[in-house]
Short mmCIF file of C-alpha atoms in Angstrom, two decimals:
data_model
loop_
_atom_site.label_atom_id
_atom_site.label_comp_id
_atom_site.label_asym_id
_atom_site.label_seq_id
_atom_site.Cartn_x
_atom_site.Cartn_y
_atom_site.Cartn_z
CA UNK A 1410 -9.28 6.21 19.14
CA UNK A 1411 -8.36 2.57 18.93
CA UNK A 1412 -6.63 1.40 15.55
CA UNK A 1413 -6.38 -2.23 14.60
CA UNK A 1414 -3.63 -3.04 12.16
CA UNK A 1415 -4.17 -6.74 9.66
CA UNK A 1416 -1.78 -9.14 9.10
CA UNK A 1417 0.91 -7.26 10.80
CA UNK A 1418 3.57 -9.52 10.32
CA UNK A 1419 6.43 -7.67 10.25
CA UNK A 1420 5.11 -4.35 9.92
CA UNK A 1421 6.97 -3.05 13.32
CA UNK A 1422 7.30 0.60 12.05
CA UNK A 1423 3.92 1.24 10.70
CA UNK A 1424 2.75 -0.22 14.33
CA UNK A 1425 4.66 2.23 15.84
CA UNK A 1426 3.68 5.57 13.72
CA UNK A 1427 0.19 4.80 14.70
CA UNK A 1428 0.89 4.36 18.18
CA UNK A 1429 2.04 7.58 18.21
CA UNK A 1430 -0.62 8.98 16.66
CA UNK A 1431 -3.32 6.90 19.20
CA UNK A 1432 -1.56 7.60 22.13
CA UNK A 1433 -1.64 11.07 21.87
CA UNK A 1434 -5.30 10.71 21.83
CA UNK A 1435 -5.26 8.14 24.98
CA UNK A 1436 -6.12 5.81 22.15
CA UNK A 1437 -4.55 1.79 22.04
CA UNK A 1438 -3.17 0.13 18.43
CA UNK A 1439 -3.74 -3.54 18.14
CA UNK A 1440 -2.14 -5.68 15.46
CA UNK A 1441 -3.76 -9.19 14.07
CA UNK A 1442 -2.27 -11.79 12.46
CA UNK A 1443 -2.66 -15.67 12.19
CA UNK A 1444 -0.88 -16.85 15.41
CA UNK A 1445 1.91 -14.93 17.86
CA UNK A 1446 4.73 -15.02 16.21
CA UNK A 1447 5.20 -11.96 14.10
CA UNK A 1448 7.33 -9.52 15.35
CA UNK A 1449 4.37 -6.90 15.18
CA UNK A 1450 2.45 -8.20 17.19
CA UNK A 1451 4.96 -7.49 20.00
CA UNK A 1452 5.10 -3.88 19.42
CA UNK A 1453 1.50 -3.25 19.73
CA UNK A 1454 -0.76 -2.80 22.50
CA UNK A 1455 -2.68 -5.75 22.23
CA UNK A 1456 -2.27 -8.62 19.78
CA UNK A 1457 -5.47 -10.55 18.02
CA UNK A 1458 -5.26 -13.46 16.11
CA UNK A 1459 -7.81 -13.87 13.39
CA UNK A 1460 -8.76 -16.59 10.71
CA UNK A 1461 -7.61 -16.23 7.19
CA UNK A 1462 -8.87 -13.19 5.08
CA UNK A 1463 -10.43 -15.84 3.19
CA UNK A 1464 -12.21 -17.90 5.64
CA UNK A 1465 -15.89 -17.62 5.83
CA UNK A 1466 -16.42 -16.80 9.26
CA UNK A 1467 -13.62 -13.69 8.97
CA UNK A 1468 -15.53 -10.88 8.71
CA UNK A 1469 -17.81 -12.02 11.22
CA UNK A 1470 -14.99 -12.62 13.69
CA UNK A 1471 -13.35 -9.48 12.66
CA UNK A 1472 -16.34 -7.19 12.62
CA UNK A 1473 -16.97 -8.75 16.57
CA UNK A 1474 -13.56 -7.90 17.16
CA UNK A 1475 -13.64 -4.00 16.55
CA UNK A 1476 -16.61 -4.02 18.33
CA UNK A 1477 -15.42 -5.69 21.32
CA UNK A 1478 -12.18 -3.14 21.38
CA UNK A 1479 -13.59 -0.50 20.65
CA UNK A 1480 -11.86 -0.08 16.93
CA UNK A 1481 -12.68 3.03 14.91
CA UNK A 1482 -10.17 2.28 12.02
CA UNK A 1483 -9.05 -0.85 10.25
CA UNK A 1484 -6.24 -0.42 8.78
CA UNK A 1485 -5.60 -3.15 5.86
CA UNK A 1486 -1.49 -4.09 4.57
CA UNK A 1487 -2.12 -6.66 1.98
CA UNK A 1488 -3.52 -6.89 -1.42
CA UNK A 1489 -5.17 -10.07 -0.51
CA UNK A 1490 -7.40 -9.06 2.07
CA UNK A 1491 -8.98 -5.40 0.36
CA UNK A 1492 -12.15 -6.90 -1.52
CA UNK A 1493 -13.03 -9.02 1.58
CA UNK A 1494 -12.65 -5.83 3.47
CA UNK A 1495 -15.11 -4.15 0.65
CA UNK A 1496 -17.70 -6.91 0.59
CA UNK A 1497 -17.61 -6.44 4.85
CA UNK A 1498 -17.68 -2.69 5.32
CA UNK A 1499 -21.01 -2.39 6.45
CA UNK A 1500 -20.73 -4.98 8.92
CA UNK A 1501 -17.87 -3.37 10.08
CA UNK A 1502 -19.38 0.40 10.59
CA UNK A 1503 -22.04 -1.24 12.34
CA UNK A 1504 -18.95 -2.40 15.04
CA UNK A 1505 -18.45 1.09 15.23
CA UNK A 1506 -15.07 1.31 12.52
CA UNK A 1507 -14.00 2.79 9.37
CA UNK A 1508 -11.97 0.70 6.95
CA UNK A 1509 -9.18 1.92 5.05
CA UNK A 1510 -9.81 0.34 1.62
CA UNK A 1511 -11.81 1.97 -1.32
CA UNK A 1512 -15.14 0.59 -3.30
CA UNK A 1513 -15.13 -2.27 -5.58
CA UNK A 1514 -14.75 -0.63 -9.20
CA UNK A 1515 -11.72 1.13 -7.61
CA UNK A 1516 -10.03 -1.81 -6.29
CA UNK A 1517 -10.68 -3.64 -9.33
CA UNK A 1518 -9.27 -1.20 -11.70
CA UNK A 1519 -6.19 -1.09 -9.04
CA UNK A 1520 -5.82 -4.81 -9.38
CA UNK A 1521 -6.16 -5.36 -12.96
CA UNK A 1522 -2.92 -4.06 -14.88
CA UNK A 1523 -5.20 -3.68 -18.20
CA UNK A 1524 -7.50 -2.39 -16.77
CA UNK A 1525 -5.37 0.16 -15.30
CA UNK A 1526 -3.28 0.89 -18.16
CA UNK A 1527 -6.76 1.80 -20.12
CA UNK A 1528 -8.19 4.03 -16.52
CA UNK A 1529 -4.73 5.85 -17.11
CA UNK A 1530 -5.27 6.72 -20.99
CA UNK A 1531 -8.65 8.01 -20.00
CA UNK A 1532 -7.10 10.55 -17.61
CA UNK A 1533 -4.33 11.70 -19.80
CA UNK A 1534 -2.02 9.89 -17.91
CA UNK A 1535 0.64 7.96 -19.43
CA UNK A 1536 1.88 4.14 -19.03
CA UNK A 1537 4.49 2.16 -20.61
CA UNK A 1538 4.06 1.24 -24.13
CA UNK A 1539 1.26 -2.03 -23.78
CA UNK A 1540 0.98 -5.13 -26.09
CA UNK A 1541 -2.37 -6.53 -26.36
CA UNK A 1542 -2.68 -10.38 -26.12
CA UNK A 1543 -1.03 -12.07 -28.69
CA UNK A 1544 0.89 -8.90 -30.30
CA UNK A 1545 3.74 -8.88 -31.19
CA UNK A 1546 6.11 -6.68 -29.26
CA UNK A 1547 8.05 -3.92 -31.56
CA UNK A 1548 11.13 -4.45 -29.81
CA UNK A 1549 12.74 -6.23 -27.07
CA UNK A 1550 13.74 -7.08 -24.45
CA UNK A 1551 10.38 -6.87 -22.92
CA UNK A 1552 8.31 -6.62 -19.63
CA UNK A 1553 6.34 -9.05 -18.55
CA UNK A 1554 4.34 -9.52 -15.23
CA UNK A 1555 0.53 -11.14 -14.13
CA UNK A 1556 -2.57 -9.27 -14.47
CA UNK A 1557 -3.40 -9.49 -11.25
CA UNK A 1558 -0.14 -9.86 -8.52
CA UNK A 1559 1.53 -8.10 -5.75
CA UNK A 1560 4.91 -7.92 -4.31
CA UNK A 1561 6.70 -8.36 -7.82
CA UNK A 1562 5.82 -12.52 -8.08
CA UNK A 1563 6.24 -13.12 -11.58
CA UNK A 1564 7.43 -10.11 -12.94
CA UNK A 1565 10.74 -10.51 -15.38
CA UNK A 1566 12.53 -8.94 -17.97
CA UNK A 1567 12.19 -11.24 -21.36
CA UNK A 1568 14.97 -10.74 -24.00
CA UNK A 1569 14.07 -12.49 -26.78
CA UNK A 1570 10.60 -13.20 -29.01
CA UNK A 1571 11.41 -17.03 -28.81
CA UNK A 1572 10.83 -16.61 -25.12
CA UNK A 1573 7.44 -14.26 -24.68
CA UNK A 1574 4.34 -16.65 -23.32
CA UNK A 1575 1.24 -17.09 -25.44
CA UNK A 1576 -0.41 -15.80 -22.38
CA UNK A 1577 -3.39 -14.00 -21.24
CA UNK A 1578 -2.86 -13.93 -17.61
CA UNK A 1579 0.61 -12.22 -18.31
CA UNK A 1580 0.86 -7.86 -19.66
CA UNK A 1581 3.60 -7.37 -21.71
CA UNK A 1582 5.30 -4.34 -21.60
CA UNK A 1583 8.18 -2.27 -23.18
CA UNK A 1584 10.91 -1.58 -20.82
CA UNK A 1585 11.69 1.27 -19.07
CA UNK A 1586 15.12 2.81 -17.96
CA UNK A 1587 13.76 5.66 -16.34
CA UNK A 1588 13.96 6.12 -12.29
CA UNK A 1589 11.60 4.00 -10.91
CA UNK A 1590 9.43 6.32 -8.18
CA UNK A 1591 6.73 5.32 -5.00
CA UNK A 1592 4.40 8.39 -4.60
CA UNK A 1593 2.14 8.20 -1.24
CA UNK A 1594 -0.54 9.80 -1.67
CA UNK A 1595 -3.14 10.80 1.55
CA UNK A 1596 -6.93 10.55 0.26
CA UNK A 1597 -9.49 12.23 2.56
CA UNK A 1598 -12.33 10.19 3.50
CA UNK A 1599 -14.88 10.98 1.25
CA UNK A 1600 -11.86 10.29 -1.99
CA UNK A 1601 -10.34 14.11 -2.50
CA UNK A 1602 -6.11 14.07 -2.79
CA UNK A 1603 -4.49 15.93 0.10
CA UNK A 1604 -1.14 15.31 -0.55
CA UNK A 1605 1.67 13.67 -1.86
CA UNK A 1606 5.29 12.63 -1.51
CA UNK A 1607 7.53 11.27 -3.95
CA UNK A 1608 10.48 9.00 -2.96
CA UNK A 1609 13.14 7.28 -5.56
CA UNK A 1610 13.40 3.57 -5.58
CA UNK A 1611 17.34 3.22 -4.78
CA UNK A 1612 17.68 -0.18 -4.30
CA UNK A 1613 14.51 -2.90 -4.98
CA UNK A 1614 14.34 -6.65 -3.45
CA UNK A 1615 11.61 -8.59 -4.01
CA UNK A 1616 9.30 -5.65 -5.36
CA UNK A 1617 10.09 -3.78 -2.11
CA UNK A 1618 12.34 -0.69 -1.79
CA UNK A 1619 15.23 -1.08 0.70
CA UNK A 1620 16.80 1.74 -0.10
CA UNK A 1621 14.99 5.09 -1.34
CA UNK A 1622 15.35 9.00 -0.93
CA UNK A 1623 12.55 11.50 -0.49
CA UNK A 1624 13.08 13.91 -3.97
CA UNK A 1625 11.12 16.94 -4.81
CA UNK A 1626 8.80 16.11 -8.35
CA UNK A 1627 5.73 18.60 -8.65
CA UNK A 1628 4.95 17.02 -11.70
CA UNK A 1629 5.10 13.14 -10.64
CA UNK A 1630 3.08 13.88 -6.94
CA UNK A 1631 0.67 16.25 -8.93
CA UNK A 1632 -0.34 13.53 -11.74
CA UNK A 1633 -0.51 11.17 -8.80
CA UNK A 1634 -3.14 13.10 -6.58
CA UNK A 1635 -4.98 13.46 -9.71
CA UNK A 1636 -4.76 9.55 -10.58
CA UNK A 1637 -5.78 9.02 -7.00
CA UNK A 1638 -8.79 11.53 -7.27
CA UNK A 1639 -10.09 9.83 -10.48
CA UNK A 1640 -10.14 6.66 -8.81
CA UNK A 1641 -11.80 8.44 -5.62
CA UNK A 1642 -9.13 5.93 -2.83
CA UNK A 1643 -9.04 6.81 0.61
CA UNK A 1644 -6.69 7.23 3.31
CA UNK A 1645 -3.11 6.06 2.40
CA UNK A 1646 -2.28 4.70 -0.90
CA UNK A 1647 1.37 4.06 -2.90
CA UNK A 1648 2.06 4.74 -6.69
CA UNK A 1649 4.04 3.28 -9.13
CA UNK A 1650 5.83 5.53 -11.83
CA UNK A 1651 9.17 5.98 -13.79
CA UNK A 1652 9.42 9.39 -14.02
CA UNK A 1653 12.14 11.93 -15.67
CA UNK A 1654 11.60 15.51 -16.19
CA UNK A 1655 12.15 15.51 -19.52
CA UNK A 1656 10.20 12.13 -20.41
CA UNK A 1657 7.30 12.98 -17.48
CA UNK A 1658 5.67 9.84 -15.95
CA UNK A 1659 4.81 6.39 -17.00
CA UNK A 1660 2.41 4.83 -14.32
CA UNK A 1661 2.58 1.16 -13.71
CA UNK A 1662 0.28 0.14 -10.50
CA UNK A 1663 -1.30 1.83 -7.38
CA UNK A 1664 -1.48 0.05 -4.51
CA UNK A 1665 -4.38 1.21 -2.37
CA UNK A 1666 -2.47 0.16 1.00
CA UNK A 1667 0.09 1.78 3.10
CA UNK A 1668 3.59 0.47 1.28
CA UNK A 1669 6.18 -1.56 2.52
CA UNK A 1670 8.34 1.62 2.79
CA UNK A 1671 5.96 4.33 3.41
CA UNK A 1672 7.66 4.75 6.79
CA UNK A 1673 9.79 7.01 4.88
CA UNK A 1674 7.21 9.19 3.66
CA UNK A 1675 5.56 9.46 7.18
CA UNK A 1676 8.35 10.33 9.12
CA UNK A 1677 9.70 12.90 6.08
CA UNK A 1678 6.53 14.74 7.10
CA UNK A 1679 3.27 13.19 5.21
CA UNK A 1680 2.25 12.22 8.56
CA UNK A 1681 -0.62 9.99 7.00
CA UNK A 1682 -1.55 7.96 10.30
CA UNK A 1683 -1.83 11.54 12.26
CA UNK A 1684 -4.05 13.19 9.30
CA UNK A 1685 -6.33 9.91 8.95
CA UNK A 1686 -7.58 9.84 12.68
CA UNK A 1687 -7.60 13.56 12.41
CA UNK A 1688 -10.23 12.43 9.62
CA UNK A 1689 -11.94 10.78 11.92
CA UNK A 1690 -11.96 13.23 14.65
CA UNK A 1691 -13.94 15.33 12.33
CA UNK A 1692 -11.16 17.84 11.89
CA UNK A 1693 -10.46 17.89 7.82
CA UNK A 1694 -9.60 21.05 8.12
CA UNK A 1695 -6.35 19.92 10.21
CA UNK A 1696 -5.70 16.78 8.46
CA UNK A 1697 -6.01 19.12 4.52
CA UNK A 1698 -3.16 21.10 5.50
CA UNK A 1699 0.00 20.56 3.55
CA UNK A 1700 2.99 19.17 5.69
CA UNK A 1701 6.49 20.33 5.03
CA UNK A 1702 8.64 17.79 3.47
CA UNK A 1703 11.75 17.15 4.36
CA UNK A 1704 13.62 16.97 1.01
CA UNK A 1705 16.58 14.44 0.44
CA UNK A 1706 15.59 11.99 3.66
CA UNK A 1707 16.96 8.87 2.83
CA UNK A 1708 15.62 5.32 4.31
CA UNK A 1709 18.20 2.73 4.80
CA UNK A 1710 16.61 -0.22 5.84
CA UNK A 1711 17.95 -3.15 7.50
CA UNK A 1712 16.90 -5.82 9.24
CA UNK A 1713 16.31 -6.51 13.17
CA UNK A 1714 15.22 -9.65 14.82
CA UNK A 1715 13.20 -9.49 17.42
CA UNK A 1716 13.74 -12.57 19.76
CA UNK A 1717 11.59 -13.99 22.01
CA UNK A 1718 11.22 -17.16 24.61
CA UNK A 1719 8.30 -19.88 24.05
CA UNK A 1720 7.15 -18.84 27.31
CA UNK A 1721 6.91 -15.19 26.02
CA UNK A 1722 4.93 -16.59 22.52
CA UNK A 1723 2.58 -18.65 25.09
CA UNK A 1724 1.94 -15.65 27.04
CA UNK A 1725 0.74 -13.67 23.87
CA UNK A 1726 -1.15 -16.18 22.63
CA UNK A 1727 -2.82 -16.95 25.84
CA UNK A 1728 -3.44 -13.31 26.31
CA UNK A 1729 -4.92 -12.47 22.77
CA UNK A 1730 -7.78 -10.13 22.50
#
């Protein structure tokens, strides 16, 4: 049960939940990137460089890759590299690997904000208050980010009408002063909700939690699993809500991905990277069960460098898979 991870980067702890996970199947996780140094790529069993998502010959190199290790999951960790992951999924079952990413109309509907503000009406869901293009906000300030972006580029507060862009490309927004919430939600493979876990954005830098605590929300996870059903994703997948009792949830974005903090989910007991190759063991029944939660777990996160000598960068690179 080999597992290769994309553009690992610095995604040391999600390397390491699957290893755990592989190993107890006598299975191997690699992790790809562009070249050797990314901190990952030290953590893993094997490293693999491959060509941009967006070079023509990647899912050709990619799709010889899992079969040449012996992958049976891909597991995608940025926005960028999903559709070419769509467009290549048969190619890649025929190497012999699932890939973590859903079907096109999903992924669209994921990556579009209007068009996932108007998915979310359809399901009874709410969203924040949405200006069409060239309306006129009711009040302000306002909240403005692109159509299509990740990681919070281009997302700001704007105070004042003199300010607010003419422009298409941007969705305007009221603002919000709820509690801003990630759910995780674990998909089966065929798109049914297992479960979810809700964790409270503490402390945000650059669209990324760095501080957050696992808190109990029935209401938020079980509007969640049901966005996540409509849209029929897969595997392991983040949500975007503020969320009070009293008010309920406004949903902003789902990121079909595992998050830069879902860490915190896995280890409070979501156990998504377990469940998935359970998945693909065959046993559903195992990987359906609910996990207890632990309640209250909070993730501080800091940063840890991870140094290493030229000789030790040559030595990966010249020993790439």
């Amino acid at each position: 049960m080999n597992v290769l991870i994309l553009s690992a980067a610095a995604k040391v702890l999600l390397v390491r939940a699957f290893a755990v996970a592989c190993h107890a199947r006598g299975g191997r996780v690699f992790a790809a990137d562009l070249g050797p140094d990314n901190a990952a790529l030290f953590e893993a069993d094997g490293a693999v460089f491959l060509p941009p998502s967006d070079a023509p010959q990647y899912p050709q190199v990619l799709s010889e890759t899992c079969s040449r290790l012996g992958i049976r999951l891909v597991v995608p960790t940025r926005d960028g590299e999903l559709a070419v992951l769509d467009r290549a999924r048969e190619r890649i079952l025929a190497a012999g690997a699932a890939v973590m990413t859903p079907g096109s109309e999903a992924l669209d509907i994921c990556q579009d904000k209007r068009r996932f503000v108007a998915f979310c009406a359809q399901q009874g869901l709410a969203t924040p208050k949405t200006y069409a293009v060239s309306q006129q906000p009711e009040q302000f300030p306002v909240f403005v980010r692109p159509v299509r972006g990740a990681g919070g580029q281009g997302a700001r507060i704007i105070a004042r009408a003199s300010d607010l862009p003419n422009d298409p490309d941007l969705l305007v927004q009221d603002m919000e002063t709820a509690p801003e919430f990630t759910i995780d939600v674990l998909c089966d493979l065929q798109g049914q909700p297992l479960q979810a876990v809700a964790r409270r954005r503490l402390v945000v830098r650059a669209g990324e939690a760095v501080k957050a605590r696992i808190e109990a929300a029935p209401e938020l996870e079980a509007q969640a699993l049901t966005l996540c059903g409509a849209l029929g994703l897969i595997g392991h997948n983040v949500v975007q809500a503020f969320y009070t009792p009293e008010a309920g949830a406004r949903f902003i974005e789902v990121n079909p991905r595992f998050g830069g903090a879902s860490n915190l989910s896995i280890q409070a007991g979501l156990a998504s990277p377990e469940r998935i190759l359970q998945m693909l063991e065959g046993r559903g029944d195992s990987a359906a069960a609910p996990r207890d939660i632990i309640q209250d777990l909070t993730m501080l996160r800091y940063s840890e460098d991870r140094l290493v000598r030229g000789s030790e960068l040559a030595a990966l690179e010249a020993g790439a898979l």
